[in-house]
Amino acid sequence: MDAPILAVDELCVAYGKVEALHHVSLTVRAGEIVTVIGPNGAGKTTLLSAIMGVLPRSSGSVAFLGVEQGDVEVERMVALGMTLVPEKRELFGDMSVEDNLLLGAFMRRRLGHRDEQQTMAEVFGIFPRLKERRGQRAGTLSGGERQMLAVGRALMAKPRLLMLDEPSLGLAPLIVREIFHVIGNLRKTGVAILLVEQNARAALRIADVGYVLETGEVAMSGSSEELEGNPRIVESYLGLGGKR
Amino acid sequence: MDIQIALLLAQDGIVNGAIYALLALALVLVFAVTRVIFIPQGEFLAFGALTLASFQAAKVPGTLWLLIGMGIAISIIELASSSRLRGGRRRLTFALGWNLAYPAVLAAIVLLAKPGDWPLVLQVVLALALVVPLGPMIYRLVYQPLASASVLVLLIVSVAVHLALVGLGLLFFGAEGSRTPAFSEASFSLGDVTITGQTLWVIGASLLLIVGLYLFFERSLWGKALRATAINRVGAQLMGISTTQAGKLCFLLAAAIGAMSGILVAPITTIYYDTGFLVGLKGFVAAIVGGMVSYPLAAAGAILVGLLESFSSFWASAFKEVIVFTLIIPVLLWRSMTTRHVEEEEE
């Protein structure tokens, strides 16, 4: 079997003396959608930030594309093909949709690739709404459109691993469904996806593998069918009428 | 006052205003991207002008020693830190090339090639080549290790850098002022008013620089990356835009703008080692008019400062600086009433 795209082993992260992640291990393979679910404050965002190199790690290792990444910088991870869509989107509000997308390809341009117009056409194919709004300032977009732009901007980097932090946050149910539909379809493009979500039902529906993170530790993991059938998961995260 | 004097004063005000506008744009740029209030901006004006004047006096400008010294300091830091970072070898070669080899080459040119006999254009190019790299070097030495410090700490550090540079300026160039020859001796008369060629040079070059900056920010990838960093630092970092590189680029632009404005005004005004501070402060007043974020408002503010200064020097010359700096009070009042307070994004 190929080396996994991402292998996190016994990762610990601390904020000062408070440890936010304890010995977390997880694996993402090519073409796979892996979701990390769990309650607020479980350390999901911390996990993504530590993988991306935004936060320093206290111990444990992260291997990306089969190579262990020691003391990393964010730019280096981006150059290697890792992209994070953060919880707050972090768009460039005063710039146009098109410029936001273009900057998504910043690292590819620096590495000498000149295919951003073609990639942009692909992103417009996935999110036709962005094409209509291409000249508009990102700050004037609706919540759903902003999320589309955040995902589209990340795709402009042509990542090997796309990490999404709470893409459903603050969005209307219909939009959530649309976004998750798109995420599910991205699998076909071959990108591996690590999806962090509080909306466990939507996340498990499109994911292959799920991890449950509780107070900084992996409490449970398995295929998404297993997790969906697990009575504890049903009770804590899916609520009544878990099967729909 | 008759119309002729008014026109003369206006011409003066616009010329000075153009220089303030350049400095104000540099201040806004540096602040927006790095949150540094760059007090030493004016020193680049003085260094640019005085370095050029040194060449013309067939002297070796002290800025050469500063460049060599900072290059050595940075090289030591890079050598010490390269063992800890991945991919350090290539980065190290690059850093040593810029910080040791480049100053060495310039030193060879300055000491051996006798730039005193060169034509003015080449002297200008050499002066820029000496002074402009000091910008990113100062960023690397002073501000990069403080990238996460608060605006106030960065401001205090800026004051320190300013004092250090003014001191070095006195050491390098002495206490007497210098003037350089005009770029062109031509002059035109418009009715009763004479317009010198240098006036047109200052205004034209300033406009050209402003248009160039506008195109850079609107069209080029790096320009957009700098704007993105100014708007959202976290978002820019996640795109792979390095905060450090953005910072160095900003300081490079700021130093270039500063040195060029110095070279532009040196034929009109006598420049002393400490002239930069006052000129920089007036640019700062203009930048405040733009709230440290708006480029067009800062440029308009600069013209206002220039006109205010020249007209008040006619009516109340003893108070001309007071009047200019007092402008800041109504501007701040107006801004605090019309704009909402933006919280600093830091946690």
Coordinates of C-alpha atoms in Angstrom, one line a residue:
Chain A
M1 CA 0.0 0.0 0.0
D2 CA 1.1 3.6 -0.7
A3 CA 2.4 5.8 2.1
P4 CA -0.5 7.7 3.5
I5 CA -0.8 11.4 2.5
L6 CA -0.8 12.4 6.2
A7 CA 0.2 10.4 9.2
V8 CA 0.0 12.1 12.6
D9 CA 1.6 10.1 15.4
E10 CA 1.2 10.7 19.1
L11 CA 0.9 14.5 18.5
C12 CA 0.8 16.7 21.6
V13 CA 0.2 20.4 21.6
A14 CA 0.2 22.7 24.6
Y15 CA -0.8 26.3 25.2
G16 CA 1.6 27.3 27.9
K17 CA 1.2 24.6 30.5
V18 CA -2.3 23.6 29.4
E19 CA -2.1 20.6 27.1
A20 CA -4.8 20.9 24.4
L21 CA -4.0 17.7 22.5
H22 CA -2.8 14.4 24.1
H23 CA -1.1 11.8 21.9
V24 CA -3.4 12.2 18.9
S25 CA -2.7 9.8 16.0
L26 CA -4.6 9.7 12.7
T27 CA -4.0 8.8 9.1
V28 CA -5.4 10.2 5.8
R29 CA -4.8 8.2 2.7
A30 CA -5.0 9.3 -1.0
G31 CA -8.5 10.0 -2.2
E32 CA -10.0 9.6 1.3
I33 CA -12.2 11.9 3.2
V34 CA -11.4 11.7 6.9
T35 CA -13.5 13.6 9.4
V36 CA -12.7 14.6 13.0
I37 CA -15.9 15.2 15.0
G38 CA -16.3 16.2 18.5
P39 CA -17.7 18.9 20.8
N40 CA -16.6 22.5 21.0
G41 CA -13.3 22.9 22.7
A42 CA -12.2 19.3 22.1
G43 CA -9.1 20.5 20.2
K44 CA -10.2 20.1 16.6
T45 CA -9.0 23.5 15.4
T46 CA -5.8 23.0 17.4
L47 CA -5.2 19.8 15.7
L48 CA -5.4 21.3 12.2
S49 CA -3.3 24.3 13.2
A50 CA -0.6 22.1 14.6
I51 CA -0.5 20.0 11.4
M52 CA -0.3 23.1 9.2
G53 CA 2.5 24.5 11.3
V54 CA 0.6 27.5 12.6
L55 CA 1.0 26.2 16.1
P56 CA 4.2 24.7 17.5
R57 CA 4.0 21.0 18.6
S58 CA 5.3 19.9 21.9
S59 CA 5.9 16.3 21.0
G60 CA 4.9 13.6 18.4
S61 CA 5.3 13.7 14.7
V62 CA 3.6 14.7 11.5
A63 CA 4.5 13.0 8.3
F64 CA 3.2 14.5 5.0
L65 CA 3.5 12.6 1.7
G66 CA 5.7 10.1 3.5
V67 CA 8.2 12.6 4.8
E68 CA 8.4 13.6 8.4
Q69 CA 8.0 17.3 8.9
G70 CA 10.0 18.6 11.9
D71 CA 10.1 22.3 12.8
V72 CA 7.9 23.5 10.0
E73 CA 6.8 26.9 8.7
V74 CA 3.3 27.4 7.2
E75 CA 4.8 28.5 3.9
R76 CA 6.7 25.3 3.6
M77 CA 3.6 23.2 4.2
V78 CA 1.7 25.2 1.6
A79 CA 4.6 24.7 -0.9
L80 CA 4.4 20.9 -0.2
G81 CA 0.7 20.8 -1.1
M82 CA -1.2 21.3 2.2
T83 CA -4.0 23.8 2.4
L84 CA -6.2 24.8 5.3
V85 CA -9.6 26.5 5.1
P86 CA -9.8 28.1 8.5
E87 CA -12.9 28.3 10.6
K88 CA -13.0 32.1 10.2
R89 CA -12.4 31.8 6.4
E90 CA -9.8 34.7 6.6
L91 CA -10.7 36.1 3.2
F92 CA -9.2 39.3 1.9
G93 CA -12.4 41.4 2.3
D94 CA -11.3 44.5 0.5
M95 CA -10.2 42.6 -2.6
S96 CA -12.2 41.1 -5.4
V97 CA -13.3 37.5 -5.6
E98 CA -11.0 37.0 -8.5
D99 CA -8.0 38.4 -6.6
N100 CA -8.8 36.2 -3.6
L101 CA -8.7 33.2 -5.9
L102 CA -5.5 34.4 -7.6
L103 CA -3.8 34.7 -4.3
G104 CA -4.8 31.1 -3.5
A105 CA -2.4 30.2 -6.3
F106 CA 0.3 32.4 -4.9
M107 CA 2.6 29.6 -3.9
R108 CA 2.1 27.7 -7.2
R109 CA 3.1 30.8 -9.1
R110 CA 6.2 31.2 -6.9
L111 CA 7.1 27.6 -7.6
G112 CA 6.9 28.4 -11.3
H113 CA 3.4 27.0 -12.3
R114 CA 1.5 29.2 -14.6
D115 CA -1.8 27.4 -14.7
E116 CA -3.9 29.6 -12.4
Q117 CA -6.3 30.7 -15.1
Q118 CA -7.2 27.1 -15.9
T119 CA -7.5 26.2 -12.2
M120 CA -9.7 29.2 -11.8
A121 CA -12.0 28.0 -14.6
E122 CA -12.2 24.7 -12.8
V123 CA -13.1 26.4 -9.5
F124 CA -15.8 28.4 -11.3
G125 CA -17.1 25.1 -12.7
I126 CA -17.4 23.9 -9.1
F127 CA -18.9 27.1 -7.8
P128 CA -20.7 28.9 -10.6
R129 CA -21.8 31.5 -8.0
L130 CA -18.2 32.7 -7.7
K131 CA -18.0 33.3 -11.4
E132 CA -21.0 35.6 -11.2
R133 CA -19.5 37.5 -8.4
R134 CA -15.9 37.5 -9.7
G135 CA -15.5 41.3 -9.7
Q136 CA -17.3 41.9 -6.4
R137 CA -15.4 42.6 -3.2
A138 CA -15.1 39.5 -1.0
G139 CA -16.4 41.4 2.0
T140 CA -19.8 42.0 0.4
L141 CA -20.5 38.3 -0.2
S142 CA -23.1 36.3 1.8
G143 CA -22.1 33.7 4.3
G144 CA -22.5 30.8 1.9
E145 CA -20.6 32.6 -0.8
R146 CA -17.8 33.4 1.5
Q147 CA -17.4 29.8 2.4
M148 CA -17.5 28.9 -1.3
L149 CA -14.7 31.4 -1.9
A150 CA -12.7 30.1 1.0
V151 CA -12.9 26.6 -0.4
G152 CA -12.3 27.8 -3.9
R153 CA -9.3 29.8 -2.9
A154 CA -7.8 26.7 -1.2
L155 CA -8.4 24.6 -4.3
M156 CA -6.5 27.2 -6.4
A157 CA -3.3 25.8 -4.7
K158 CA -4.1 22.4 -6.2
P159 CA -3.5 20.8 -2.8
R160 CA -2.7 17.1 -2.1
L161 CA -4.4 17.5 1.3
L162 CA -7.2 19.9 1.9
M163 CA -8.1 20.6 5.5
L164 CA -11.4 22.1 6.3
D165 CA -12.3 23.6 9.6
E166 CA -16.0 23.7 10.4
P167 CA -17.2 24.5 6.8
S168 CA -20.8 24.4 8.0
L169 CA -20.3 27.0 10.7
G170 CA -23.0 29.7 10.6
L171 CA -24.5 28.6 7.4
A172 CA -28.2 27.9 6.5
P173 CA -29.0 24.1 6.2
L174 CA -29.5 24.4 2.5
I175 CA -26.1 25.9 1.9
V176 CA -24.5 23.4 4.3
R177 CA -25.9 20.6 2.1
E178 CA -24.6 22.3 -1.1
I179 CA -21.1 22.7 0.5
F180 CA -21.0 19.2 1.7
H181 CA -22.1 17.9 -1.7
V182 CA -19.2 19.8 -3.3
I183 CA -16.8 18.4 -0.7
G184 CA -18.0 14.9 -1.3
N185 CA -17.4 15.4 -5.1
L186 CA -13.9 16.7 -4.6
R187 CA -12.9 13.1 -3.8
K188 CA -13.0 12.4 -7.5
T189 CA -10.3 15.0 -8.2
G190 CA -7.9 12.8 -6.1
V191 CA -7.4 15.3 -3.2
A192 CA -7.3 13.9 0.3
I193 CA -9.5 15.7 2.7
L194 CA -9.3 16.2 6.4
L195 CA -12.7 17.6 7.6
V196 CA -13.2 18.9 11.1
E197 CA -16.9 19.3 11.9
Q198 CA -19.4 19.7 14.7
N199 CA -22.1 18.8 12.4
A200 CA -21.3 15.1 12.8
R201 CA -24.3 13.8 10.7
A202 CA -23.3 15.7 7.6
A203 CA -19.6 15.0 8.0
L204 CA -20.0 11.2 8.5
R205 CA -22.3 11.0 5.6
I206 CA -19.6 12.0 3.1
A207 CA -16.5 10.7 5.0
D208 CA -14.8 7.3 4.7
V209 CA -13.2 7.3 8.1
G210 CA -14.1 9.2 11.3
Y211 CA -12.3 10.1 14.5
V212 CA -14.0 11.3 17.6
L213 CA -12.0 13.9 19.5
E214 CA -13.0 14.6 23.1
T215 CA -11.0 16.8 25.5
G216 CA -7.9 16.6 23.3
E217 CA -7.9 12.8 22.9
V218 CA -9.1 10.4 20.3
A219 CA -12.0 8.8 22.0
M220 CA -13.1 6.6 19.1
S221 CA -12.3 5.9 15.5
G222 CA -13.5 3.8 12.7
S223 CA -15.1 3.7 9.3
S224 CA -18.0 6.2 9.1
E225 CA -20.5 3.4 8.9
E226 CA -19.2 1.9 12.1
L227 CA -19.4 5.3 13.8
E228 CA -22.8 6.0 12.5
G229 CA -24.0 2.7 13.9
N230 CA -22.3 3.1 17.3
P231 CA -24.9 3.8 20.0
R232 CA -22.7 6.2 21.9
I233 CA -22.1 8.3 18.8
V234 CA -25.8 8.2 18.0
E235 CA -26.6 9.4 21.4
S236 CA -23.9 12.1 21.8
Y237 CA -23.5 13.5 18.3
L238 CA -26.3 12.4 16.0
G239 CA -29.2 12.8 18.4
L240 CA -32.5 11.0 18.0
G241 CA -33.5 9.8 14.6
G242 CA -29.8 9.4 13.8
K243 CA -30.6 7.4 10.6
R244 CA -32.2 9.4 8.0
Chain B
M1 CA -0.3 89.3 -1.2
D2 CA -0.6 89.5 -4.9
I3 CA -1.4 86.7 -7.3
Q4 CA 2.3 86.3 -8.2
I5 CA 3.4 85.6 -4.7
A6 CA 0.4 83.3 -4.2
L7 CA 1.4 81.3 -7.2
L8 CA 5.0 81.1 -6.0
L9 CA 3.9 79.8 -2.6
A10 CA 1.6 77.3 -4.2
Q11 CA 4.4 76.0 -6.4
D12 CA 6.6 75.6 -3.4
G13 CA 3.8 74.0 -1.4
I14 CA 3.1 71.5 -4.2
V15 CA 6.7 70.5 -4.6
N16 CA 7.1 69.9 -0.9
G17 CA 3.7 68.3 -0.8
A18 CA 4.8 65.8 -3.5
I19 CA 7.7 64.7 -1.4
Y20 CA 5.5 64.5 1.7
A21 CA 3.1 62.4 -0.3
L22 CA 5.8 59.9 -1.2
L23 CA 6.9 59.6 2.4
A24 CA 3.3 59.3 3.5
L25 CA 2.6 56.5 1.1
A26 CA 5.7 54.6 2.3
L27 CA 4.6 55.1 5.9
V28 CA 1.1 53.8 5.2
L29 CA 2.5 50.8 3.3
V30 CA 4.9 49.8 6.1
F31 CA 2.2 50.3 8.8
A32 CA -0.5 48.4 6.9
V33 CA 1.7 45.4 6.2
T34 CA 3.9 45.2 9.3
R35 CA 2.2 47.4 11.9
V36 CA 5.4 49.3 12.3
I37 CA 5.2 53.1 12.5
F38 CA 8.3 53.7 10.6
I39 CA 9.8 56.9 12.3
P40 CA 13.2 56.4 10.5
Q41 CA 11.5 56.8 7.1
G42 CA 12.9 60.4 6.8
E43 CA 16.5 59.1 7.5
F44 CA 16.4 57.4 4.2
L45 CA 15.7 60.7 2.6
A46 CA 18.8 62.2 4.3
F47 CA 20.9 59.2 3.6
G48 CA 20.0 59.1 -0.1
A49 CA 20.7 62.8 -0.6
L50 CA 23.9 62.9 1.4
T51 CA 25.3 59.7 -0.1
L52 CA 24.8 61.3 -3.5
A53 CA 26.4 64.5 -2.2
S54 CA 29.4 62.5 -0.9
F55 CA 30.0 61.0 -4.4
Q56 CA 30.0 64.5 -5.9
A57 CA 32.5 65.7 -3.3
A58 CA 34.6 62.6 -4.2
K59 CA 34.3 61.3 -0.7
V60 CA 33.4 57.8 0.4
P61 CA 29.9 57.9 2.0
G62 CA 29.7 56.4 5.4
T63 CA 26.5 54.5 4.4
L64 CA 28.9 52.1 2.7
W65 CA 30.3 51.1 6.1
L66 CA 26.8 50.8 7.5
L67 CA 25.8 48.5 4.7
I68 CA 28.9 46.3 5.3
G69 CA 28.4 46.3 9.0
M70 CA 24.8 45.3 8.9
G71 CA 25.5 42.7 6.3
I72 CA 28.1 41.1 8.6
A73 CA 25.7 41.2 11.6
I74 CA 22.9 39.6 9.6
S75 CA 25.3 36.9 8.2
I76 CA 26.3 36.0 11.8
I77 CA 22.6 35.7 12.8
E78 CA 21.8 33.6 9.7
L79 CA 24.7 31.3 10.4
A80 CA 23.7 30.8 14.0
S81 CA 20.1 30.1 13.1
S82 CA 20.5 28.1 9.9
S83 CA 21.3 24.8 11.8
R84 CA 17.8 24.9 13.3
L85 CA 15.8 25.4 10.1
R86 CA 15.0 22.9 7.4
G87 CA 16.2 23.7 3.9
G88 CA 18.7 26.0 5.5
R89 CA 21.5 25.5 3.1
R90 CA 20.0 27.2 0.1
R91 CA 18.5 30.0 2.2
L92 CA 21.9 30.5 3.8
T93 CA 23.8 30.8 0.5
F94 CA 21.2 33.3 -0.6
A95 CA 21.5 35.3 2.6
L96 CA 25.3 35.3 2.6
G97 CA 25.3 36.4 -1.1
W98 CA 23.1 39.4 -0.3
N99 CA 24.7 40.3 3.0
L100 CA 28.4 39.8 2.3
A101 CA 29.0 39.6 -1.4
Y102 CA 26.7 42.4 -2.4
P103 CA 28.2 45.0 0.0
A104 CA 31.7 43.8 -1.0
V105 CA 31.0 44.4 -4.7
L106 CA 29.7 47.9 -3.9
A107 CA 32.7 48.6 -1.7
A108 CA 35.0 47.7 -4.6
I109 CA 33.1 49.9 -6.9
V110 CA 33.0 52.9 -4.6
L111 CA 36.6 52.6 -3.5
L112 CA 38.2 51.7 -6.8
A113 CA 36.0 53.2 -9.6
K114 CA 36.1 56.8 -8.5
P115 CA 32.3 57.5 -8.8
G116 CA 33.1 61.2 -8.2
D117 CA 33.9 61.5 -11.9
W118 CA 30.8 59.7 -13.1
P119 CA 27.8 61.3 -14.7
L120 CA 25.0 62.3 -12.4
V121 CA 22.6 59.5 -13.5
L122 CA 25.2 56.8 -12.6
Q123 CA 25.9 58.5 -9.3
V124 CA 22.2 58.4 -8.5
V125 CA 22.0 54.7 -9.3
L126 CA 25.0 53.9 -7.1
A127 CA 23.6 56.0 -4.2
L128 CA 20.3 54.1 -4.5
A129 CA 22.2 50.8 -4.7
L130 CA 23.9 51.7 -1.4
V131 CA 21.0 53.1 0.6
V132 CA 18.0 51.1 -0.5
P133 CA 19.2 47.6 0.8
L134 CA 19.5 49.2 4.2
G135 CA 15.7 49.0 4.5
P136 CA 15.3 45.2 4.3
M137 CA 18.4 44.9 6.4
I138 CA 16.9 47.0 9.2
Y139 CA 13.8 44.9 8.9
R140 CA 15.8 41.7 9.2
L141 CA 17.9 42.9 12.1
V142 CA 15.4 44.8 14.2
Y143 CA 11.8 44.1 13.3
Q144 CA 11.7 40.5 12.1
P145 CA 12.5 39.1 15.6
L146 CA 9.7 41.3 16.9
A147 CA 7.1 40.3 14.4
S148 CA 4.5 39.4 17.0
A149 CA 5.2 42.4 19.3
S150 CA 2.5 45.1 19.9
V151 CA 2.2 48.3 17.9
L152 CA 3.4 50.2 20.9
V153 CA 6.6 48.1 21.3
L154 CA 7.3 48.4 17.5
L155 CA 6.8 52.2 17.8
I156 CA 9.3 52.5 20.7
V157 CA 11.8 50.4 18.7
S158 CA 11.2 52.7 15.7
V159 CA 12.2 55.7 17.8
A160 CA 15.3 53.9 18.9
V161 CA 16.2 53.0 15.2
H162 CA 15.6 56.7 14.3
L163 CA 17.9 58.0 17.0
A164 CA 20.6 55.5 16.0
L165 CA 20.4 56.4 12.4
V166 CA 20.5 60.1 13.0
G167 CA 23.6 59.6 15.2
L168 CA 25.2 57.6 12.4
G169 CA 24.2 60.3 9.9
L170 CA 26.1 62.8 12.0
L171 CA 29.1 60.5 12.1
F172 CA 29.1 59.8 8.4
F173 CA 28.3 63.1 6.9
G174 CA 29.2 65.7 9.6
A175 CA 27.1 68.6 10.8
E176 CA 27.2 70.8 7.7
G177 CA 24.6 70.5 5.1
S178 CA 24.9 69.6 1.4
R179 CA 23.2 70.4 -1.8
T180 CA 23.5 68.6 -5.1
P181 CA 23.3 70.1 -8.6
A182 CA 19.9 70.3 -10.3
F183 CA 18.9 67.5 -12.7
S184 CA 18.2 70.2 -15.3
E185 CA 19.0 73.8 -15.5
A186 CA 16.0 74.6 -17.6
S187 CA 13.3 77.0 -16.4
F188 CA 10.0 78.0 -17.9
S189 CA 7.9 81.1 -17.3
L190 CA 4.2 80.8 -16.9
G191 CA 3.0 84.4 -17.0
D192 CA 4.9 86.1 -14.3
V193 CA 6.0 83.0 -12.5
T194 CA 9.2 81.1 -13.2
I195 CA 9.1 77.3 -12.9
T196 CA 12.4 75.6 -12.6
G197 CA 13.2 72.4 -14.3
Q198 CA 13.9 70.7 -10.9
T199 CA 10.3 71.6 -9.8
L200 CA 9.0 69.7 -12.7
W201 CA 11.4 66.9 -12.0
V202 CA 10.1 66.5 -8.4
I203 CA 6.5 66.7 -9.4
G204 CA 6.9 64.4 -12.4
A205 CA 9.0 61.8 -10.7
S206 CA 6.6 61.8 -7.7
L207 CA 3.6 61.2 -10.0
L208 CA 5.5 58.5 -11.8
L209 CA 6.4 56.8 -8.6
I210 CA 2.8 57.0 -7.3
V211 CA 1.5 55.6 -10.6
G212 CA 4.1 52.9 -10.5
L213 CA 3.1 51.9 -6.9
Y214 CA -0.5 51.9 -7.9
L215 CA 0.2 49.5 -10.8
F216 CA 2.3 47.4 -8.6
F217 CA -0.4 47.0 -6.0
E218 CA -3.2 46.5 -8.5
R219 CA -1.5 44.3 -11.1
S220 CA 1.4 42.3 -9.8
L221 CA 1.2 39.2 -7.8
W222 CA 3.5 40.5 -5.1
G223 CA 1.6 43.7 -4.9
K224 CA -1.6 41.8 -4.3
A225 CA 0.2 39.6 -1.8
L226 CA 1.2 42.7 0.2
R227 CA -2.3 44.1 0.1
A228 CA -3.6 40.7 1.2
T229 CA -1.1 40.7 4.1
A230 CA -2.3 44.1 5.1
I231 CA -6.0 43.0 5.0
N232 CA -5.6 39.6 6.7
R233 CA -2.3 38.4 8.0
V234 CA -3.5 34.9 8.9
G235 CA -5.2 34.4 5.6
A236 CA -2.1 35.5 3.7
Q237 CA 0.1 33.2 5.7
L238 CA -2.2 30.3 4.8
M239 CA -1.7 31.1 1.1
G240 CA 2.0 30.7 1.6
I241 CA 2.7 34.4 1.7
S242 CA 5.6 34.7 4.2
T243 CA 5.1 37.5 6.7
T244 CA 8.9 37.9 6.7
Q245 CA 9.2 38.3 3.0
A246 CA 6.3 40.7 2.8
G247 CA 7.9 42.7 5.6
K248 CA 11.3 42.8 3.8
L249 CA 9.6 43.9 0.5
C250 CA 7.8 46.7 2.3
F251 CA 11.0 48.0 3.8
L252 CA 12.7 47.7 0.5
L253 CA 9.9 49.9 -1.1
A254 CA 10.0 52.3 1.8
A255 CA 13.7 52.7 1.6
A256 CA 13.6 53.2 -2.1
I257 CA 10.9 55.8 -1.9
G258 CA 12.8 57.6 0.9
A259 CA 16.1 57.6 -0.9
M260 CA 14.6 58.7 -4.2
S261 CA 12.7 61.6 -2.5
G262 CA 16.0 62.6 -0.9
I263 CA 17.8 62.7 -4.3
L264 CA 14.8 64.6 -5.7
V265 CA 14.8 67.4 -3.1
A266 CA 18.6 67.7 -2.6
P267 CA 19.0 70.2 -5.4
I268 CA 16.2 72.4 -4.0
T269 CA 16.9 72.3 -0.2
T270 CA 20.1 72.0 1.7
I271 CA 20.0 68.6 3.4
Y272 CA 21.5 68.0 6.8
Y273 CA 22.1 64.7 8.6
D274 CA 18.9 65.3 10.6
T275 CA 16.7 66.9 8.0
G276 CA 14.9 63.6 7.4
F277 CA 13.1 63.6 10.7
L278 CA 11.2 66.8 10.2
V279 CA 10.3 66.0 6.6
G280 CA 9.3 62.4 7.7
L281 CA 7.1 63.8 10.4
K282 CA 5.2 66.0 7.9
G283 CA 4.7 62.9 5.8
F284 CA 3.5 61.3 9.0
V285 CA 0.9 64.1 9.5
A286 CA -0.3 63.4 6.0
A287 CA -0.5 59.7 6.6
I288 CA -2.6 60.4 9.7
V289 CA -5.0 62.4 7.5
G290 CA -5.4 59.0 5.7
G291 CA -5.9 57.2 9.0
M292 CA -2.7 55.3 8.2
V293 CA -4.7 53.1 5.9
S294 CA -5.8 55.2 2.9
Y295 CA -3.3 55.9 0.2
P296 CA -5.3 58.6 -1.8
L297 CA -6.3 60.4 1.4
A298 CA -2.7 60.4 2.6
A299 CA -1.5 61.8 -0.7
A300 CA -4.2 64.5 -0.6
G301 CA -3.2 65.2 3.0
A302 CA 0.4 65.6 1.9
I303 CA -0.5 68.3 -0.6
L304 CA -2.5 70.0 2.1
V305 CA 0.5 69.9 4.5
G306 CA 2.8 71.3 1.8
L307 CA 0.4 74.2 0.9
L308 CA -0.3 75.0 4.5
E309 CA 3.4 75.1 5.2
S310 CA 4.4 77.4 2.4
F311 CA 1.5 79.8 3.0
S312 CA 2.1 79.9 6.7
S313 CA 5.8 80.6 6.1
F314 CA 4.7 83.8 4.3
W315 CA 2.2 85.0 6.9
A316 CA 3.7 83.7 10.1
S317 CA 7.0 82.1 9.3
A318 CA 8.0 81.8 13.0
F319 CA 5.0 79.5 13.5
K320 CA 5.1 77.5 10.3
E321 CA 6.0 74.2 11.9
V322 CA 3.6 74.8 14.7
I323 CA 0.8 75.4 12.3
V324 CA 1.6 72.3 10.3
F325 CA 1.8 70.0 13.3
T326 CA -1.3 71.5 14.9
L327 CA -3.2 70.3 11.8
I328 CA -3.0 66.9 13.4
I329 CA -5.4 67.9 16.2
P330 CA -8.5 68.7 14.1
V331 CA -7.7 65.8 11.8
L332 CA -7.6 63.4 14.8
L333 CA -10.8 64.9 16.2
W334 CA -12.6 64.5 12.8
R335 CA -11.3 61.0 12.4
S336 CA -12.3 59.9 15.8
M337 CA -15.8 61.2 15.3
T338 CA -16.3 59.8 11.8
T339 CA -14.7 56.4 11.8
R340 CA -15.5 53.5 14.0
H341 CA -12.8 52.2 16.2
V342 CA -11.1 49.2 14.8
E343 CA -9.9 46.8 17.5
E344 CA -6.4 45.4 16.9
E345 CA -6.8 41.9 15.6
E346 CA -4.4 40.3 17.9
E347 CA -5.6 38.1 20.7

